[in-house]
Amino acid sequence: VLALPMSIRGVSGMRQQSFQKTNWDHRFCHGGSLRKSIHGRGSRPLSTRDPLHVVFKLRAGAVPKGLRHGVTHTRVNSLLKKYSAKFFVKVEQVSINSDHIHLLLRASKRSLLQNFLRVFAGQVAQTLTGTFQQKQAGPGIWKARPWTRVIRGFKPYQIVRNYIQLNTLEAAGQRPYRKDRLRGLSPEDLGGLWT
């Protein structure tokens, strides 16, 4: 058996140490408030096999009446349909709230998904601020880059579906807001989200 040179042994030891320092809580997440920490500054984890939960968070006061206002809601919906079709992104579920948008989607190619996130966010911002010809002065309408999480497994997928459905009902005023959200809901209550 040949002994490895000291330099190679040192590199493999460094790799193992950096592997142990990986924050597993954020390995499938990117964007949003994570951008302020070191955990959210790597490349965005995307998957062509697993669904993706995406949240676009609006900056406070950027859109005076919010995203639920009639005309604004219609514009955002039409942009979502247009660009999901253009980039071959399948939107399984959507919830447009007054200050944020939830999407559950799938894509066949990583590049198409990246382009969809970039173009959809840009087109919504330009449409709502009317800045197609000139650059907007001051901060943009989005609070941060879109937050994304790759959904692995059936149980997390069901939780995300129920959470987005709960957001939809709360935004429409059909269900009161609860601080603990899905926690403490019985199976009957969870089934009631879909009736």
Tab-separated table of N, CA, C and O in Angstrom, residues 81-181:
chain	number	residue	atom	x	y	z
A	81	LYS	N	-48.732	33.825	-15.797
A	81	LYS	CA	-49.121	32.881	-16.857
A	81	LYS	C	-48.232	33.035	-18.083
A	81	LYS	O	-47.795	32.041	-18.686
A	82	LYS	N	-47.951	34.269	-18.461
A	82	LYS	CA	-47.149	34.537	-19.649
A	82	LYS	C	-45.738	33.965	-19.528
A	82	LYS	O	-45.264	33.252	-20.419
A	83	TYR	N	-45.063	34.267	-18.413
A	83	TYR	CA	-43.658	33.875	-18.296
A	83	TYR	C	-43.467	32.435	-17.837
A	83	TYR	O	-42.436	31.833	-18.123
A	84	SER	N	-44.449	31.866	-17.171
A	84	SER	CA	-44.344	30.434	-16.866
A	84	SER	C	-44.480	29.628	-18.156
A	84	SER	O	-43.786	28.623	-18.343
A	85	ALA	N	-45.332	30.078	-19.068
A	85	ALA	CA	-45.461	29.401	-20.369
A	85	ALA	C	-44.205	29.613	-21.215
A	85	ALA	O	-43.719	28.681	-21.862
A	86	LYS	N	-43.662	30.815	-21.185
A	86	LYS	CA	-42.477	31.124	-21.998
A	86	LYS	C	-41.266	30.300	-21.574
A	86	LYS	O	-40.490	29.837	-22.416
A	87	PHE	N	-41.095	30.088	-20.265
A	87	PHE	CA	-39.924	29.366	-19.762
A	87	PHE	C	-40.245	27.924	-19.358
A	87	PHE	O	-39.446	27.283	-18.683
A	88	PHE	N	-41.422	27.426	-19.778
A	88	PHE	CA	-41.810	26.029	-19.551
A	88	PHE	C	-41.741	25.653	-18.066
A	88	PHE	O	-41.244	24.595	-17.701
A	89	VAL	N	-42.251	26.540	-17.232
A	89	VAL	CA	-42.317	26.305	-15.788
A	89	VAL	C	-43.756	25.953	-15.446
A	89	VAL	O	-44.679	26.677	-15.813
A	90	LYS	N	-43.933	24.833	-14.761
A	90	LYS	CA	-45.283	24.415	-14.368
A	90	LYS	C	-45.584	24.965	-12.977
A	90	LYS	O	-44.942	24.586	-11.996
A	91	VAL	N	-46.538	25.877	-12.903
A	91	VAL	CA	-46.949	26.453	-11.614
A	91	VAL	C	-48.062	25.573	-11.053
A	91	VAL	O	-49.162	25.541	-11.577
A	92	GLU	N	-47.760	24.861	-9.972
A	92	GLU	CA	-48.744	23.968	-9.355
A	92	GLU	C	-49.703	24.721	-8.446
A	92	GLU	O	-50.864	24.349	-8.324
A	93	GLN	N	-49.190	25.761	-7.782
A	93	GLN	CA	-50.018	26.490	-6.824
A	93	GLN	C	-49.502	27.918	-6.706
A	93	GLN	O	-48.289	28.147	-6.785
A	94	VAL	N	-50.408	28.847	-6.523
A	94	VAL	CA	-50.024	30.260	-6.385
A	94	VAL	C	-50.914	30.925	-5.340
A	94	VAL	O	-52.099	30.608	-5.226
A	95	SER	N	-50.310	31.809	-4.561
A	95	SER	CA	-51.057	32.611	-3.601
A	95	SER	C	-50.499	34.034	-3.655
A	95	SER	O	-49.348	34.264	-3.296
A	96	ILE	N	-51.324	34.956	-4.140
A	96	ILE	CA	-50.915	36.361	-4.207
A	96	ILE	C	-51.537	37.083	-3.024
A	96	ILE	O	-52.752	37.233	-2.949
A	97	ASN	N	-50.686	37.498	-2.079
A	97	ASN	CA	-51.131	38.216	-0.890
A	97	ASN	C	-50.814	39.695	-1.054
A	97	ASN	O	-50.193	40.085	-2.040
A	98	SER	N	-51.207	40.519	-0.105
A	98	SER	CA	-51.010	41.956	-0.265
A	98	SER	C	-49.538	42.347	-0.329
A	98	SER	O	-49.171	43.269	-1.046
A	99	ASP	N	-48.671	41.631	0.391
A	99	ASP	CA	-47.258	42.027	0.403
A	99	ASP	C	-46.283	40.914	-0.001
A	99	ASP	O	-45.073	41.082	0.112
A	100	HIS	N	-46.778	39.780	-0.455
A	100	HIS	CA	-45.891	38.724	-0.925
A	100	HIS	C	-46.625	37.751	-1.835
A	100	HIS	O	-47.857	37.719	-1.873
A	101	ILE	N	-45.840	36.973	-2.569
A	101	ILE	CA	-46.376	35.973	-3.502
A	101	ILE	C	-45.748	34.631	-3.167
A	101	ILE	O	-44.526	34.527	-3.023
A	102	HIS	N	-46.591	33.603	-3.029
A	102	HIS	CA	-46.112	32.228	-2.854
A	102	HIS	C	-46.323	31.468	-4.159
A	102	HIS	O	-47.409	31.555	-4.759
A	103	LEU	N	-45.319	30.710	-4.578
A	103	LEU	CA	-45.447	29.852	-5.753
A	103	LEU	C	-44.931	28.464	-5.407
A	103	LEU	O	-43.930	28.323	-4.702
A	104	LEU	N	-45.597	27.457	-5.920
A	104	LEU	CA	-45.091	26.088	-5.880
A	104	LEU	C	-44.965	25.667	-7.331
A	104	LEU	O	-45.968	25.613	-8.050
A	105	LEU	N	-43.751	25.417	-7.784
A	105	LEU	CA	-43.556	25.192	-9.217
A	105	LEU	C	-42.513	24.114	-9.496
A	105	LEU	O	-41.765	23.699	-8.611
A	106	ARG	N	-42.501	23.682	-10.752
A	106	ARG	CA	-41.538	22.695	-11.246
A	106	ARG	C	-41.014	23.154	-12.599
A	106	ARG	O	-41.715	23.854	-13.331
A	107	ALA	N	-39.801	22.739	-12.913
A	107	ALA	CA	-39.215	23.073	-14.212
A	107	ALA	C	-38.363	21.908	-14.688
A	107	ALA	O	-37.867	21.113	-13.889
A	108	SER	N	-38.191	21.820	-16.007
A	108	SER	CA	-37.420	20.716	-16.580
A	108	SER	C	-35.944	21.049	-16.718
A	108	SER	O	-35.120	20.168	-16.814
A	109	LYS	N	-35.612	22.359	-16.704
A	109	LYS	CA	-34.213	22.775	-16.836
A	109	LYS	C	-33.889	23.855	-15.826
A	109	LYS	O	-34.688	24.777	-15.613
A	110	ARG	N	-32.712	23.750	-15.251
A	110	ARG	CA	-32.262	24.733	-14.272
A	110	ARG	C	-32.191	26.137	-14.870
A	110	ARG	O	-32.615	27.112	-14.264
A	111	SER	N	-31.670	26.236	-16.094
A	111	SER	CA	-31.517	27.554	-16.732
A	111	SER	C	-32.867	28.214	-16.976
A	111	SER	O	-33.020	29.424	-16.795
A	112	LEU	N	-33.883	27.429	-17.357
A	112	LEU	CA	-35.219	27.984	-17.580
A	112	LEU	C	-35.820	28.502	-16.265
A	112	LEU	O	-36.466	29.550	-16.235
A	113	LEU	N	-35.580	27.769	-15.199
A	113	LEU	CA	-36.099	28.182	-13.898
A	113	LEU	C	-35.432	29.475	-13.423
A	113	LEU	O	-36.103	30.390	-12.942
A	114	GLN	N	-34.114	29.567	-13.605
A	114	GLN	CA	-33.403	30.793	-13.231
A	114	GLN	C	-33.905	31.986	-14.041
A	114	GLN	O	-34.117	33.074	-13.502
A	115	ASN	N	-34.095	31.778	-15.341
A	115	ASN	CA	-34.594	32.857	-16.202
A	115	ASN	C	-36.006	33.279	-15.806
A	115	ASN	O	-36.332	34.462	-15.813
A	116	PHE	N	-36.839	32.301	-15.465
A	116	PHE	CA	-38.204	32.623	-15.043
A	116	PHE	C	-38.191	33.501	-13.799
A	116	PHE	O	-38.884	34.520	-13.735
A	117	LEU	N	-37.403	33.127	-12.786
A	117	LEU	CA	-37.350	33.905	-11.545
A	117	LEU	C	-36.883	35.333	-11.815
A	117	LEU	O	-37.439	36.292	-11.282
A	118	ARG	N	-35.870	35.466	-12.649
A	118	ARG	CA	-35.305	36.784	-12.952
A	118	ARG	C	-36.281	37.646	-13.746
A	118	ARG	O	-36.561	38.797	-13.397
A	119	VAL	N	-36.846	37.088	-14.820
A	119	VAL	CA	-37.702	37.862	-15.720
A	119	VAL	C	-39.048	38.179	-15.064
A	119	VAL	O	-39.543	39.303	-15.166
A	120	PHE	N	-39.643	37.214	-14.371
A	120	PHE	CA	-40.933	37.458	-13.725
A	120	PHE	C	-40.814	38.578	-12.686
A	120	PHE	O	-41.626	39.497	-12.660
A	121	ALA	N	-39.785	38.525	-11.842
A	121	ALA	CA	-39.591	39.570	-10.823
A	121	ALA	C	-39.383	40.930	-11.484
A	121	ALA	O	-39.955	41.937	-11.052
A	122	GLY	N	-38.597	40.969	-12.551
A	122	GLY	CA	-38.334	42.236	-13.246
A	122	GLY	C	-39.550	42.800	-13.930
A	122	GLY	O	-39.813	44.007	-13.864
A	123	GLN	N	-40.326	41.938	-14.581
A	123	GLN	CA	-41.512	42.408	-15.296
A	123	GLN	C	-42.611	42.885	-14.345
A	123	GLN	O	-43.292	43.866	-14.633
A	124	VAL	N	-42.757	42.201	-13.203
A	124	VAL	CA	-43.733	42.658	-12.206
A	124	VAL	C	-43.320	44.037	-11.690
A	124	VAL	O	-44.136	44.955	-11.596
A	125	ALA	N	-42.034	44.206	-11.393
A	125	ALA	CA	-41.545	45.498	-10.894
A	125	ALA	C	-41.755	46.605	-11.924
A	125	ALA	O	-42.234	47.690	-11.586
A	126	GLN	N	-41.430	46.336	-13.184
A	126	GLN	CA	-41.598	47.359	-14.219
A	126	GLN	C	-43.062	47.680	-14.458
A	126	GLN	O	-43.437	48.839	-14.642
A	127	THR	N	-43.912	46.666	-14.457
A	127	THR	CA	-45.340	46.881	-14.703
A	127	THR	C	-45.973	47.707	-13.581
A	127	THR	O	-46.748	48.625	-13.841
A	128	LEU	N	-45.643	47.387	-12.345
A	128	LEU	CA	-46.288	48.058	-11.216
A	128	LEU	C	-45.746	49.466	-10.973
A	128	LEU	O	-46.429	50.295	-10.388
A	129	THR	N	-44.527	49.734	-11.422
A	129	THR	CA	-43.958	51.078	-11.232
A	129	THR	C	-44.003	51.900	-12.511
A	129	THR	O	-43.734	53.099	-12.486
A	130	GLY	N	-44.324	51.276	-13.642
A	130	GLY	CA	-44.396	51.987	-14.915
A	130	GLY	C	-43.045	52.484	-15.392
A	130	GLY	O	-42.951	53.544	-16.003
A	131	THR	N	-41.990	51.714	-15.143
A	131	THR	CA	-40.635	52.151	-15.513
A	131	THR	C	-40.079	51.293	-16.653
A	131	THR	O	-39.035	50.674	-16.521
A	132	PHE	N	-40.794	51.261	-17.771
A	132	PHE	CA	-40.298	50.490	-18.918
A	132	PHE	C	-39.231	51.261	-19.683
A	132	PHE	O	-38.326	50.675	-20.249
A	133	GLN	N	-39.322	52.578	-19.729
A	133	GLN	CA	-38.395	53.381	-20.522
A	133	GLN	C	-37.223	53.919	-19.703
A	133	GLN	O	-36.124	54.044	-20.203
A	134	GLN	N	-37.462	54.287	-18.438
A	134	GLN	CA	-36.371	54.834	-17.640
A	134	GLN	C	-36.183	54.003	-16.375
A	134	GLN	O	-37.073	53.287	-15.957
A	135	LYS	N	-35.000	54.132	-15.792
A	135	LYS	CA	-34.679	53.405	-14.571
A	135	LYS	C	-35.411	54.049	-13.401
A	135	LYS	O	-35.524	55.268	-13.334
A	136	GLN	N	-35.898	53.211	-12.493
A	136	GLN	CA	-36.609	53.729	-11.328
A	136	GLN	C	-35.625	54.373	-10.358
A	136	GLN	O	-34.577	53.809	-10.051
A	137	ALA	N	-35.969	55.548	-9.875
A	137	ALA	CA	-35.139	56.222	-8.872
A	137	ALA	C	-35.481	55.662	-7.500
A	137	ALA	O	-36.645	55.470	-7.175
A	138	GLY	N	-34.478	55.392	-6.706
A	138	GLY	CA	-34.706	54.877	-5.360
A	138	GLY	C	-34.729	53.362	-5.329
A	138	GLY	O	-34.431	52.697	-6.312
A	139	PRO	N	-35.106	52.801	-4.183
A	139	PRO	CA	-35.104	51.341	-4.043
A	139	PRO	C	-36.182	50.672	-4.888
A	139	PRO	O	-37.191	51.283	-5.227
A	140	GLY	N	-35.963	49.411	-5.226
A	140	GLY	CA	-36.925	48.650	-6.012
A	140	GLY	C	-38.110	48.214	-5.162
A	140	GLY	O	-38.181	48.494	-3.960
A	141	ILE	N	-39.040	47.504	-5.794
A	141	ILE	CA	-40.242	47.105	-5.058
A	141	ILE	C	-40.031	45.846	-4.218
A	141	ILE	O	-40.772	45.613	-3.283
A	142	TRP	N	-39.011	45.034	-4.545
A	142	TRP	CA	-38.803	43.788	-3.812
A	142	TRP	C	-37.918	44.014	-2.600
A	142	TRP	O	-36.918	44.722	-2.664
A	143	LYS	N	-38.295	43.400	-1.488
A	143	LYS	CA	-37.547	43.541	-0.239
A	143	LYS	C	-36.183	42.861	-0.325
A	143	LYS	O	-35.203	43.329	0.238
A	144	ALA	N	-36.130	41.725	-1.003
A	144	ALA	CA	-34.886	40.958	-1.156
A	144	ALA	C	-35.027	40.076	-2.392
A	144	ALA	O	-36.067	40.096	-3.061
A	145	ARG	N	-33.993	39.331	-2.688
A	145	ARG	CA	-34.096	38.377	-3.798
A	145	ARG	C	-35.114	37.305	-3.442
A	145	ARG	O	-35.363	37.040	-2.261
A	146	PRO	N	-35.717	36.661	-4.434
A	146	PRO	CA	-36.730	35.650	-4.124
A	146	PRO	C	-36.173	34.554	-3.221
A	146	PRO	O	-35.060	34.078	-3.443
A	147	TRP	N	-36.957	34.165	-2.217
A	147	TRP	CA	-36.574	33.056	-1.350
A	147	TRP	C	-37.053	31.778	-2.008
A	147	TRP	O	-38.196	31.694	-2.477
A	148	THR	N	-36.195	30.787	-2.077
A	148	THR	CA	-36.579	29.503	-2.666
A	148	THR	C	-36.164	28.364	-1.749
A	148	THR	O	-35.185	28.467	-1.014
A	149	ARG	N	-36.925	27.297	-1.822
A	149	ARG	CA	-36.584	26.075	-1.091
A	149	ARG	C	-36.977	24.881	-1.937
A	149	ARG	O	-38.118	24.782	-2.412
A	150	VAL	N	-36.038	23.975	-2.143
A	150	VAL	CA	-36.316	22.723	-2.849
A	150	VAL	C	-37.059	21.819	-1.877
A	150	VAL	O	-36.615	21.607	-0.748
A	151	ILE	N	-38.205	21.291	-2.306
A	151	ILE	CA	-39.041	20.452	-1.448
A	151	ILE	C	-38.685	18.992	-1.691
A	151	ILE	O	-38.919	18.464	-2.776
A	152	ARG	N	-38.120	18.352	-0.684
A	152	ARG	CA	-37.737	16.946	-0.777
A	152	ARG	C	-38.682	16.103	0.064
A	152	ARG	O	-38.798	16.320	1.255
A	153	GLY	N	-39.348	15.149	-0.544
A	153	GLY	CA	-40.209	14.225	0.189
A	153	GLY	C	-41.677	14.611	0.124
A	153	GLY	O	-42.033	15.769	-0.100
A	154	PHE	N	-42.543	13.613	0.347
A	154	PHE	CA	-43.980	13.828	0.219
A	154	PHE	C	-44.554	14.643	1.379
A	154	PHE	O	-45.391	15.513	1.174
A	155	LYS	N	-44.092	14.365	2.611
A	155	LYS	CA	-44.640	15.085	3.769
A	155	LYS	C	-44.334	16.587	3.695
A	155	LYS	O	-45.239	17.403	3.867
A	156	PRO	N	-43.070	16.998	3.434
A	156	PRO	CA	-42.819	18.442	3.270
A	156	PRO	C	-43.625	19.059	2.123
A	156	PRO	O	-44.072	20.201	2.215
A	157	TYR	N	-43.843	18.279	1.052
A	157	TYR	CA	-44.634	18.756	-0.082
A	157	TYR	C	-46.073	19.040	0.351
A	157	TYR	O	-46.637	20.087	0.006
A	158	GLN	N	-46.659	18.140	1.146
A	158	GLN	CA	-48.026	18.339	1.641
A	158	GLN	C	-48.113	19.548	2.567
A	158	GLN	O	-49.075	20.311	2.524
A	159	ILE	N	-47.087	19.730	3.411
A	159	ILE	CA	-47.076	20.873	4.337
A	159	ILE	C	-47.051	22.185	3.552
A	159	ILE	O	-47.791	23.126	3.858
A	160	VAL	N	-46.210	22.252	2.508
A	160	VAL	CA	-46.112	23.474	1.700
A	160	VAL	C	-47.422	23.737	0.965
A	160	VAL	O	-47.899	24.871	0.912
A	161	ARG	N	-48.035	22.697	0.420
A	161	ARG	CA	-49.329	22.867	-0.265
A	161	ARG	C	-50.389	23.412	0.690
A	161	ARG	O	-51.124	24.335	0.343
A	162	ASN	N	-50.456	22.854	1.889
A	162	ASN	CA	-51.428	23.332	2.882
A	162	ASN	C	-51.127	24.764	3.308
A	162	ASN	O	-52.037	25.570	3.495
A	163	TYR	N	-49.846	25.091	3.446
A	163	TYR	CA	-49.451	26.439	3.855
A	163	TYR	C	-49.835	27.475	2.799
A	163	TYR	O	-50.358	28.534	3.126
A	164	ILE	N	-49.593	27.162	1.530
A	164	ILE	CA	-49.954	28.101	0.458
A	164	ILE	C	-51.471	28.244	0.363
A	164	ILE	O	-51.991	29.343	0.174
A	165	GLN	N	-52.192	27.135	0.544
A	165	GLN	CA	-53.658	27.197	0.526
A	165	GLN	C	-54.183	28.036	1.689
A	165	GLN	O	-55.110	28.836	1.526
A	166	LEU	N	-53.556	27.901	2.869
A	166	LEU	CA	-53.941	28.706	4.023
A	166	LEU	C	-53.706	30.188	3.743
A	166	LEU	O	-54.549	31.036	4.064
A	167	ASN	N	-52.576	30.520	3.099
A	167	ASN	CA	-52.284	31.910	2.720
A	167	ASN	C	-53.342	32.452	1.768
A	167	ASN	O	-53.751	33.606	1.886
A	168	THR	N	-53.766	31.641	0.821
A	168	THR	CA	-54.789	32.049	-0.142
A	168	THR	C	-56.097	32.383	0.568
A	168	THR	O	-56.729	33.411	0.295
A	169	LEU	N	-56.519	31.518	1.495
A	169	LEU	CA	-57.771	31.739	2.230
A	169	LEU	C	-57.675	32.967	3.134
A	169	LEU	O	-58.636	33.727	3.259
A	170	GLU	N	-56.525	33.164	3.773
A	170	GLU	CA	-56.346	34.341	4.630
A	170	GLU	C	-56.369	35.631	3.809
A	170	GLU	O	-56.956	36.623	4.225
A	171	ALA	N	-55.728	35.604	2.637
A	171	ALA	CA	-55.695	36.795	1.779
A	171	ALA	C	-57.086	37.144	1.262
A	171	ALA	O	-57.425	38.312	1.098
A	172	ALA	N	-57.909	36.118	1.026
A	172	ALA	CA	-59.265	36.346	0.531
A	172	ALA	C	-60.236	36.684	1.656
A	172	ALA	O	-61.409	36.968	1.403
A	173	GLY	N	-59.767	36.638	2.917
A	173	GLY	CA	-60.627	36.956	4.055
A	173	GLY	C	-61.551	35.820	4.445
A	173	GLY	O	-62.487	36.015	5.218
A	174	GLN	N	-61.301	34.612	3.954
A	174	GLN	CA	-62.159	33.464	4.266
A	174	GLN	C	-61.728	32.731	5.523
A	174	GLN	O	-62.423	31.835	5.993
A	175	ARG	N	-60.563	33.103	6.036
A	175	ARG	CA	-60.052	32.451	7.241
A	175	ARG	C	-59.251	33.474	8.045
A	175	ARG	O	-58.448	34.201	7.478
A	176	PRO	N	-59.438	33.539	9.364
A	176	PRO	CA	-58.682	34.515	10.164
A	176	PRO	C	-57.216	34.103	10.282
A	176	PRO	O	-56.884	32.922	10.254
A	177	TYR	N	-56.361	35.108	10.429
A	177	TYR	CA	-54.927	34.844	10.588
A	177	TYR	C	-54.658	34.289	11.977
A	177	TYR	O	-55.147	34.806	12.964
A	178	ARG	N	-53.893	33.213	12.035
A	178	ARG	CA	-53.465	32.628	13.315
A	178	ARG	C	-51.952	32.685	13.396
A	178	ARG	O	-51.268	32.381	12.423
A	179	LYS	N	-51.428	33.012	14.587
A	179	LYS	CA	-49.981	33.124	14.750
A	179	LYS	C	-49.287	31.789	14.528
A	179	LYS	O	-48.210	31.727	13.948
A	180	ASP	N	-49.879	30.707	15.002
A	180	ASP	CA	-49.222	29.407	14.898
A	180	ASP	C	-49.483	28.712	13.556
A	180	ASP	O	-49.019	27.602	13.339
A	181	ARG	N	-50.219	29.363	12.680
A	181	ARG	CA	-50.475	28.908	11.313
A	181	ARG	C	-50.978	27.462	11.263
A	181	ARG	O	-52.045	27.166	11.750
